[in-house]
mmCIF file with all atom_site columns, C-alpha atoms in Angstrom:
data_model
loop_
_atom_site.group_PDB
_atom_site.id
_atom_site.type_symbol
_atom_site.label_atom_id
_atom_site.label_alt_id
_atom_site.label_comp_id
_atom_site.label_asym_id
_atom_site.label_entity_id
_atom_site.label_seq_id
_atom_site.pdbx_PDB_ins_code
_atom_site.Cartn_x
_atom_site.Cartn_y
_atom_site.Cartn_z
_atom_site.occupancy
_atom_site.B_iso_or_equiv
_atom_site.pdbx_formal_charge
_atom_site.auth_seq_id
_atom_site.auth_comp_id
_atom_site.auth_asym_id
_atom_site.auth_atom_id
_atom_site.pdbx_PDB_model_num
ATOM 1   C CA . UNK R 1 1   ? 127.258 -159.612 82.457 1.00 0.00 ? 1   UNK R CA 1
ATOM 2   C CA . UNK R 1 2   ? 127.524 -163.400 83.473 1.00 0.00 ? 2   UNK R CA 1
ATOM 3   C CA . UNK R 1 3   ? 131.128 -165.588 83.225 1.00 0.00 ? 3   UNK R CA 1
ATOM 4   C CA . UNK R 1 4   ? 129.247 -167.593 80.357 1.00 0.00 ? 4   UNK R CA 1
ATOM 5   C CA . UNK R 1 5   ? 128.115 -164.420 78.458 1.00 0.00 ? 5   UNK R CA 1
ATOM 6   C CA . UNK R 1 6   ? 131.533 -163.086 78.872 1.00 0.00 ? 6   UNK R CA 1
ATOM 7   C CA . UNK R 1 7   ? 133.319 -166.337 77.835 1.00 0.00 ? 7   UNK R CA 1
ATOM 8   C CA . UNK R 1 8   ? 130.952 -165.975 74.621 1.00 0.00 ? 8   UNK R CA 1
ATOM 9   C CA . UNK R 1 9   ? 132.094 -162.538 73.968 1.00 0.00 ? 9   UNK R CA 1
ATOM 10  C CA . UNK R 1 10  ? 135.612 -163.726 74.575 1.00 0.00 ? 10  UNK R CA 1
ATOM 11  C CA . UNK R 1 11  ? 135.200 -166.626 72.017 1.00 0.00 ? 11  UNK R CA 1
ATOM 12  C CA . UNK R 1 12  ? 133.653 -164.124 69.195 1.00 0.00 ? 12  UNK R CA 1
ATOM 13  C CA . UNK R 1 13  ? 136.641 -162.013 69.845 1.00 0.00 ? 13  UNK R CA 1
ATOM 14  C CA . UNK R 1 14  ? 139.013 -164.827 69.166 1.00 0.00 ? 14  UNK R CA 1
ATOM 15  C CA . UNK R 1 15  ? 137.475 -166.207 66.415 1.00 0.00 ? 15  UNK R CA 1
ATOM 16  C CA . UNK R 1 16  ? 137.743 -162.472 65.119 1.00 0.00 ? 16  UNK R CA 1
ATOM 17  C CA . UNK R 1 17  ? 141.328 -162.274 65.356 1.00 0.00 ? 17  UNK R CA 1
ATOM 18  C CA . UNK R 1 18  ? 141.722 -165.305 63.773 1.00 0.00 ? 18  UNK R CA 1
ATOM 19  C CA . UNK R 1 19  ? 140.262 -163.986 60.420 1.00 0.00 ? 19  UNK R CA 1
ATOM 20  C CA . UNK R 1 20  ? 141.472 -160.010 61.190 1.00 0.00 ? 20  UNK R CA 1
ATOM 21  C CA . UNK R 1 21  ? 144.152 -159.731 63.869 1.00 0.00 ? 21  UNK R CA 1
ATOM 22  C CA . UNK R 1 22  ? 143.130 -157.757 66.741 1.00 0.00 ? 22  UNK R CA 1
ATOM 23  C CA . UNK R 1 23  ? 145.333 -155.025 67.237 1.00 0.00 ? 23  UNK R CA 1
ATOM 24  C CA . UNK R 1 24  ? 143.875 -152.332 69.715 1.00 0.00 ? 24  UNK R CA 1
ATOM 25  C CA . UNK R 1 25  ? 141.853 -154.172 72.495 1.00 0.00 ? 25  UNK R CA 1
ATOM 26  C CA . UNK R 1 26  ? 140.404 -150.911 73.901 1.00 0.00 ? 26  UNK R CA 1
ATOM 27  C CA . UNK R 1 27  ? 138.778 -150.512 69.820 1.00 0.00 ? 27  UNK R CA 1
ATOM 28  C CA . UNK R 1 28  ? 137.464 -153.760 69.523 1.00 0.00 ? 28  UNK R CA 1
ATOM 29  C CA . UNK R 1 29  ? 135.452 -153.836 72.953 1.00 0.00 ? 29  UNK R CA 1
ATOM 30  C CA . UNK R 1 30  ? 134.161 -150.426 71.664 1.00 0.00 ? 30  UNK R CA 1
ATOM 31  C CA . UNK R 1 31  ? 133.045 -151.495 68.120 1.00 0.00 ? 31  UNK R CA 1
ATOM 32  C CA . UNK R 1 32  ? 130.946 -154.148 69.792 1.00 0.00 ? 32  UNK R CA 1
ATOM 33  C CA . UNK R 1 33  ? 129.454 -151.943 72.920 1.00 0.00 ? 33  UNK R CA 1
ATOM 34  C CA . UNK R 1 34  ? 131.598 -153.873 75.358 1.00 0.00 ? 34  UNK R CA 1
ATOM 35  C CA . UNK R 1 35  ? 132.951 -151.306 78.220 1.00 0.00 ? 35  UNK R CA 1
ATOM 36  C CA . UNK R 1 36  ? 136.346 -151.931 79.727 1.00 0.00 ? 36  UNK R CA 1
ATOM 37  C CA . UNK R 1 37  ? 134.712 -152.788 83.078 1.00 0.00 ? 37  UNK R CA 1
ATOM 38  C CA . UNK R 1 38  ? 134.260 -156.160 81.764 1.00 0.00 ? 38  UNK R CA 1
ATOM 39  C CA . UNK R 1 39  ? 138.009 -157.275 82.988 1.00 0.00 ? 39  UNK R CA 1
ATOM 40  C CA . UNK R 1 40  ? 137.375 -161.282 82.474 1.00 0.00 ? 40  UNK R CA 1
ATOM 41  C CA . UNK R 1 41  ? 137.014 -160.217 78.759 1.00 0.00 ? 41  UNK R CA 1
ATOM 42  C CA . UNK R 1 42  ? 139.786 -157.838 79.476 1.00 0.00 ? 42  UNK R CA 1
ATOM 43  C CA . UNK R 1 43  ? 142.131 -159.637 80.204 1.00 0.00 ? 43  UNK R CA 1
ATOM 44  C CA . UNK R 1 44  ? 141.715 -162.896 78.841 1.00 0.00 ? 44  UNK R CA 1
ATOM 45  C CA . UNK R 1 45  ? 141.741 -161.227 75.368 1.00 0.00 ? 45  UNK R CA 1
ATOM 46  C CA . UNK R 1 46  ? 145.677 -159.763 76.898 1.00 0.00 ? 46  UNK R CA 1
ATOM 47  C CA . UNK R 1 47  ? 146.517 -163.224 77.768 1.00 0.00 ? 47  UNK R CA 1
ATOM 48  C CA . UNK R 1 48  ? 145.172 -164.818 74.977 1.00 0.00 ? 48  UNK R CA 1
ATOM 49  C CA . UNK R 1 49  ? 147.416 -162.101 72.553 1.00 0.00 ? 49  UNK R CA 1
ATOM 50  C CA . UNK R 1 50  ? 150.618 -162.589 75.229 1.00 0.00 ? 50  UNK R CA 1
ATOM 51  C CA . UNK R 1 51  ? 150.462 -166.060 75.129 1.00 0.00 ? 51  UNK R CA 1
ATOM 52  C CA . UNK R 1 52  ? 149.279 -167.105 71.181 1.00 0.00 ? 52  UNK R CA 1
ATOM 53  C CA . UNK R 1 53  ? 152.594 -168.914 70.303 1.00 0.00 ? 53  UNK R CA 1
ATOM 54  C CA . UNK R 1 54  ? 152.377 -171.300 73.425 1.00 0.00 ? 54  UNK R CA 1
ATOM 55  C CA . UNK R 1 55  ? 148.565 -171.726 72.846 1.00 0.00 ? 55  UNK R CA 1
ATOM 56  C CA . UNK R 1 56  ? 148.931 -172.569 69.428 1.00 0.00 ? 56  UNK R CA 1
ATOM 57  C CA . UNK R 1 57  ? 151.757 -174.584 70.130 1.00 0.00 ? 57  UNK R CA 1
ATOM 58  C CA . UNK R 1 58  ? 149.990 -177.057 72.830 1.00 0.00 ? 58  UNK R CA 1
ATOM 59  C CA . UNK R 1 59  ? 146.880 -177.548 70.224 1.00 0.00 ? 59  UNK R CA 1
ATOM 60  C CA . UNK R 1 60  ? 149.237 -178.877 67.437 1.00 0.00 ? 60  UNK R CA 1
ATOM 61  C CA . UNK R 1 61  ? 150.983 -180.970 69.536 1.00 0.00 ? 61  UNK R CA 1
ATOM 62  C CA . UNK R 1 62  ? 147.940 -182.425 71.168 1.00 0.00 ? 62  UNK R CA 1
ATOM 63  C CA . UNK R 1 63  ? 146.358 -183.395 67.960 1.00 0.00 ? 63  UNK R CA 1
ATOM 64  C CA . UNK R 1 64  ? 145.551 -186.907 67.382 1.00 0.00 ? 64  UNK R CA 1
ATOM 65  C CA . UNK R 1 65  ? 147.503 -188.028 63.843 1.00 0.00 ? 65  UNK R CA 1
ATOM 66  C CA . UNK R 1 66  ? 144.681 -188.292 61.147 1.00 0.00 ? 66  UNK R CA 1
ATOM 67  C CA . UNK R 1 67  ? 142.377 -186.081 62.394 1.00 0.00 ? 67  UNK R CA 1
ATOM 68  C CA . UNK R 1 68  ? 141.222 -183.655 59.755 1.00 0.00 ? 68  UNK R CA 1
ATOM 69  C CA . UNK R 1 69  ? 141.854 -180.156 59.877 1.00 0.00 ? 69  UNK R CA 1
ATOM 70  C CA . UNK R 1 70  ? 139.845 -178.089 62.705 1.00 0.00 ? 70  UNK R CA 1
ATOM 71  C CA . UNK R 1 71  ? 137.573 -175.148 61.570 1.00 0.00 ? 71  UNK R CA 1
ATOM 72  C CA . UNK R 1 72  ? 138.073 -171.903 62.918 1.00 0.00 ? 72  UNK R CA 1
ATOM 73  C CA . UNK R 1 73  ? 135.454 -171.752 65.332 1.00 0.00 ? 73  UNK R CA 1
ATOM 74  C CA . UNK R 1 74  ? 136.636 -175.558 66.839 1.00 0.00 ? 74  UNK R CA 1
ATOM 75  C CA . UNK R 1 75  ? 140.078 -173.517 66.823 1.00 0.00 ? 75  UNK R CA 1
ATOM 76  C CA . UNK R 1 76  ? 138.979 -170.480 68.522 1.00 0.00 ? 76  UNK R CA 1
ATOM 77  C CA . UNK R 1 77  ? 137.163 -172.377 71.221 1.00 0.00 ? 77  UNK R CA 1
ATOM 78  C CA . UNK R 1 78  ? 140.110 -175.051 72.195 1.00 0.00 ? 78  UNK R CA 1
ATOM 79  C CA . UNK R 1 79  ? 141.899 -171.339 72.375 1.00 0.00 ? 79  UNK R CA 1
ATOM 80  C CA . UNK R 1 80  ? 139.722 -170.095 75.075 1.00 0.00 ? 80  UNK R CA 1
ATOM 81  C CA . UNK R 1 81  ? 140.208 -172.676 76.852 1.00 0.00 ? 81  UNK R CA 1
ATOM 82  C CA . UNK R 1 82  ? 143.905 -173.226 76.544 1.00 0.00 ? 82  UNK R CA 1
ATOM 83  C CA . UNK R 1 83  ? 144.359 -169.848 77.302 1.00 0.00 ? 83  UNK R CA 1
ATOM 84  C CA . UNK R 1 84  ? 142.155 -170.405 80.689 1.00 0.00 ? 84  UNK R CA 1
ATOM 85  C CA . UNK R 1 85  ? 143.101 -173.212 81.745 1.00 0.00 ? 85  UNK R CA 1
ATOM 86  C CA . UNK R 1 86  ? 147.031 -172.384 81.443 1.00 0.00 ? 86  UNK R CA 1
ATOM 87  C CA . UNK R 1 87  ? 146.798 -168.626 81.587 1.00 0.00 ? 87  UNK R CA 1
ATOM 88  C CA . UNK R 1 88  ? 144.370 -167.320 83.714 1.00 0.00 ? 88  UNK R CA 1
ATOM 89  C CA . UNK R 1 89  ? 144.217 -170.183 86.331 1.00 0.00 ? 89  UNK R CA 1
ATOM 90  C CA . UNK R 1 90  ? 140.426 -171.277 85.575 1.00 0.00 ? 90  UNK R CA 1
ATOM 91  C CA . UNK R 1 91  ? 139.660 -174.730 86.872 1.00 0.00 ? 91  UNK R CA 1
ATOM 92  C CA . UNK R 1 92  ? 139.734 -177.400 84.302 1.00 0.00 ? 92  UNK R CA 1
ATOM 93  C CA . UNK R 1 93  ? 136.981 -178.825 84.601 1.00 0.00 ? 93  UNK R CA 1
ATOM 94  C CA . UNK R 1 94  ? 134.972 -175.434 84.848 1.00 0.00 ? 94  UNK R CA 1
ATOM 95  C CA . UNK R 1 95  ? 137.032 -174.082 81.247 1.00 0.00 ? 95  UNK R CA 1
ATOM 96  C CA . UNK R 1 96  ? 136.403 -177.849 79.473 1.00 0.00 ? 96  UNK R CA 1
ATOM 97  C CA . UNK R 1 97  ? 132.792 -177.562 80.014 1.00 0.00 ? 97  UNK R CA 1
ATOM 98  C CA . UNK R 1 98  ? 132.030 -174.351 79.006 1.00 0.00 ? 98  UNK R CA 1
ATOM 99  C CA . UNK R 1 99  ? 134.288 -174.806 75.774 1.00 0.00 ? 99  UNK R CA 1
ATOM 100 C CA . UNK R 1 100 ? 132.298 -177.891 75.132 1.00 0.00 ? 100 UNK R CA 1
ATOM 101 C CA . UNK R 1 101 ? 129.100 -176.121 75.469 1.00 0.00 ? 101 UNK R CA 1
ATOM 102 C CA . UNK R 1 102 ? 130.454 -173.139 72.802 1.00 0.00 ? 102 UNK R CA 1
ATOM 103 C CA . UNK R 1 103 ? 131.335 -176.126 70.361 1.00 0.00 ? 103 UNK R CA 1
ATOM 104 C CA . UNK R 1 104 ? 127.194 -177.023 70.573 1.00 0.00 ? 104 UNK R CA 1
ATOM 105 C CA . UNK R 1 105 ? 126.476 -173.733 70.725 1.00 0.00 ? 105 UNK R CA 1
ATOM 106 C CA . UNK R 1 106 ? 128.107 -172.113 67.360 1.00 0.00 ? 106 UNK R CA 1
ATOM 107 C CA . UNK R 1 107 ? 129.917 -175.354 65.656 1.00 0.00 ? 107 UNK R CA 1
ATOM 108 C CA . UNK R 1 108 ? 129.102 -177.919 63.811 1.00 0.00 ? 108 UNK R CA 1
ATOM 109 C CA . UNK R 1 109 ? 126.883 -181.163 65.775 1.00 0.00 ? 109 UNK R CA 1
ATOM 110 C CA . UNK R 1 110 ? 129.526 -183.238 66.182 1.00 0.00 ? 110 UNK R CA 1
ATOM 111 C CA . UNK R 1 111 ? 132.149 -180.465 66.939 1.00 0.00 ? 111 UNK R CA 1
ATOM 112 C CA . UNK R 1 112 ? 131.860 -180.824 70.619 1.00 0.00 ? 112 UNK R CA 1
ATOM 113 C CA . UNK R 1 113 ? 133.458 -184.559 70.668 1.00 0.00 ? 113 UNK R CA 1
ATOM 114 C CA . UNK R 1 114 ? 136.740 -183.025 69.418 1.00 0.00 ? 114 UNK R CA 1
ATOM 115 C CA . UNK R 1 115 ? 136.806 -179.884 71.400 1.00 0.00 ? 115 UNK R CA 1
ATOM 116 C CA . UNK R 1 116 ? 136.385 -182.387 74.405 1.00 0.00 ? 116 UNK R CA 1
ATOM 117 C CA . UNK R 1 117 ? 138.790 -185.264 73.257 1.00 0.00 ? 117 UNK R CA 1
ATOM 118 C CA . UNK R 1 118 ? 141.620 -182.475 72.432 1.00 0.00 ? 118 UNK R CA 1
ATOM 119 C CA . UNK R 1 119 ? 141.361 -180.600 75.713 1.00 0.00 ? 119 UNK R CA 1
ATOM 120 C CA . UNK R 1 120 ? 141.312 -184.172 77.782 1.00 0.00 ? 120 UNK R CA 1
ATOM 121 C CA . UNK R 1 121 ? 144.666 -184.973 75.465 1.00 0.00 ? 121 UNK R CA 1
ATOM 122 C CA . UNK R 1 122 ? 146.072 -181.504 76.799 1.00 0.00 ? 122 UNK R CA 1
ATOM 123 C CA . UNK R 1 123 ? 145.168 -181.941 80.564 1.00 0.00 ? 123 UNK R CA 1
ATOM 124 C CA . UNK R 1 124 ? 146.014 -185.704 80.588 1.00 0.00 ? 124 UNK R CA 1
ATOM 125 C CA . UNK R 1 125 ? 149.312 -185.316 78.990 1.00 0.00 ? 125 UNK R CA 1
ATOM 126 C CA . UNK R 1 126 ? 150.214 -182.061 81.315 1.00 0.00 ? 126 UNK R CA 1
ATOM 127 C CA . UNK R 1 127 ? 148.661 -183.752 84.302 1.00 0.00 ? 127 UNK R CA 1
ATOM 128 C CA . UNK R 1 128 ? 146.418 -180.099 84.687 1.00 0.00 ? 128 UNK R CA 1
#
């Protein structure tokens, strides 16, 4: 399976948790036909459950005031790419891209402008 097909599944998964925690990460590659072998999905679902509180906790503080609240799926994508970009040592520009190509993908039209200006906050104000 390609990096942007596993990204995808990686995205779905996250999105899942967010509605119905993910609790056994062997189970849920299982109930989708996903084998183990796929360690990118692996292990950025690990990293992504390790490291939630610190994800979560860069989004809200990168934020702009006034901005109304994110969906899910705008969520679970600026997630992702925390989680790469701080987490599992993807290059920037590689892990804003492909989150910005997800928001296109299975958000609304517009959704892509915020996934992008958010993640530029994060890496500008950490100087990633």
């Amino acid at each position: 399976m390609k990096r942007t097909d596993q990204r995808e599944w990686v995205f779905k998964l996250i999105f899942q948790d967010t509605i119905n925690k993910i609790e056994d990460d062997v189970e849920i590659l299982a109930n989708h036909d996903l084998s183990g072998d796929e360690t990118f999905i692996v292990d950025s679902i690990k990293s992504y459950k390790n490291n939630f509180e610190k994800i979560d906790h860069i989004l809200q503080e990168n934020i702009p005031k006034g901005m109304p609240k994110l969906s899910r799926v705008v969520k679970s994508i600026i997630y992702l790419s925390i989680n790469e970009i701080y987490f599992l040592d993807i290059p920037v520009s590689v892990s804003i891209n492909e989150a910005v190509n997800l928001a296109k993908k299975f958000s609304a039209e517009d959704d892509y402008k915020i996934v992008n200006l958010i993640l530029g906050n994060i890496v500008r104000n950490d100087n990633k």
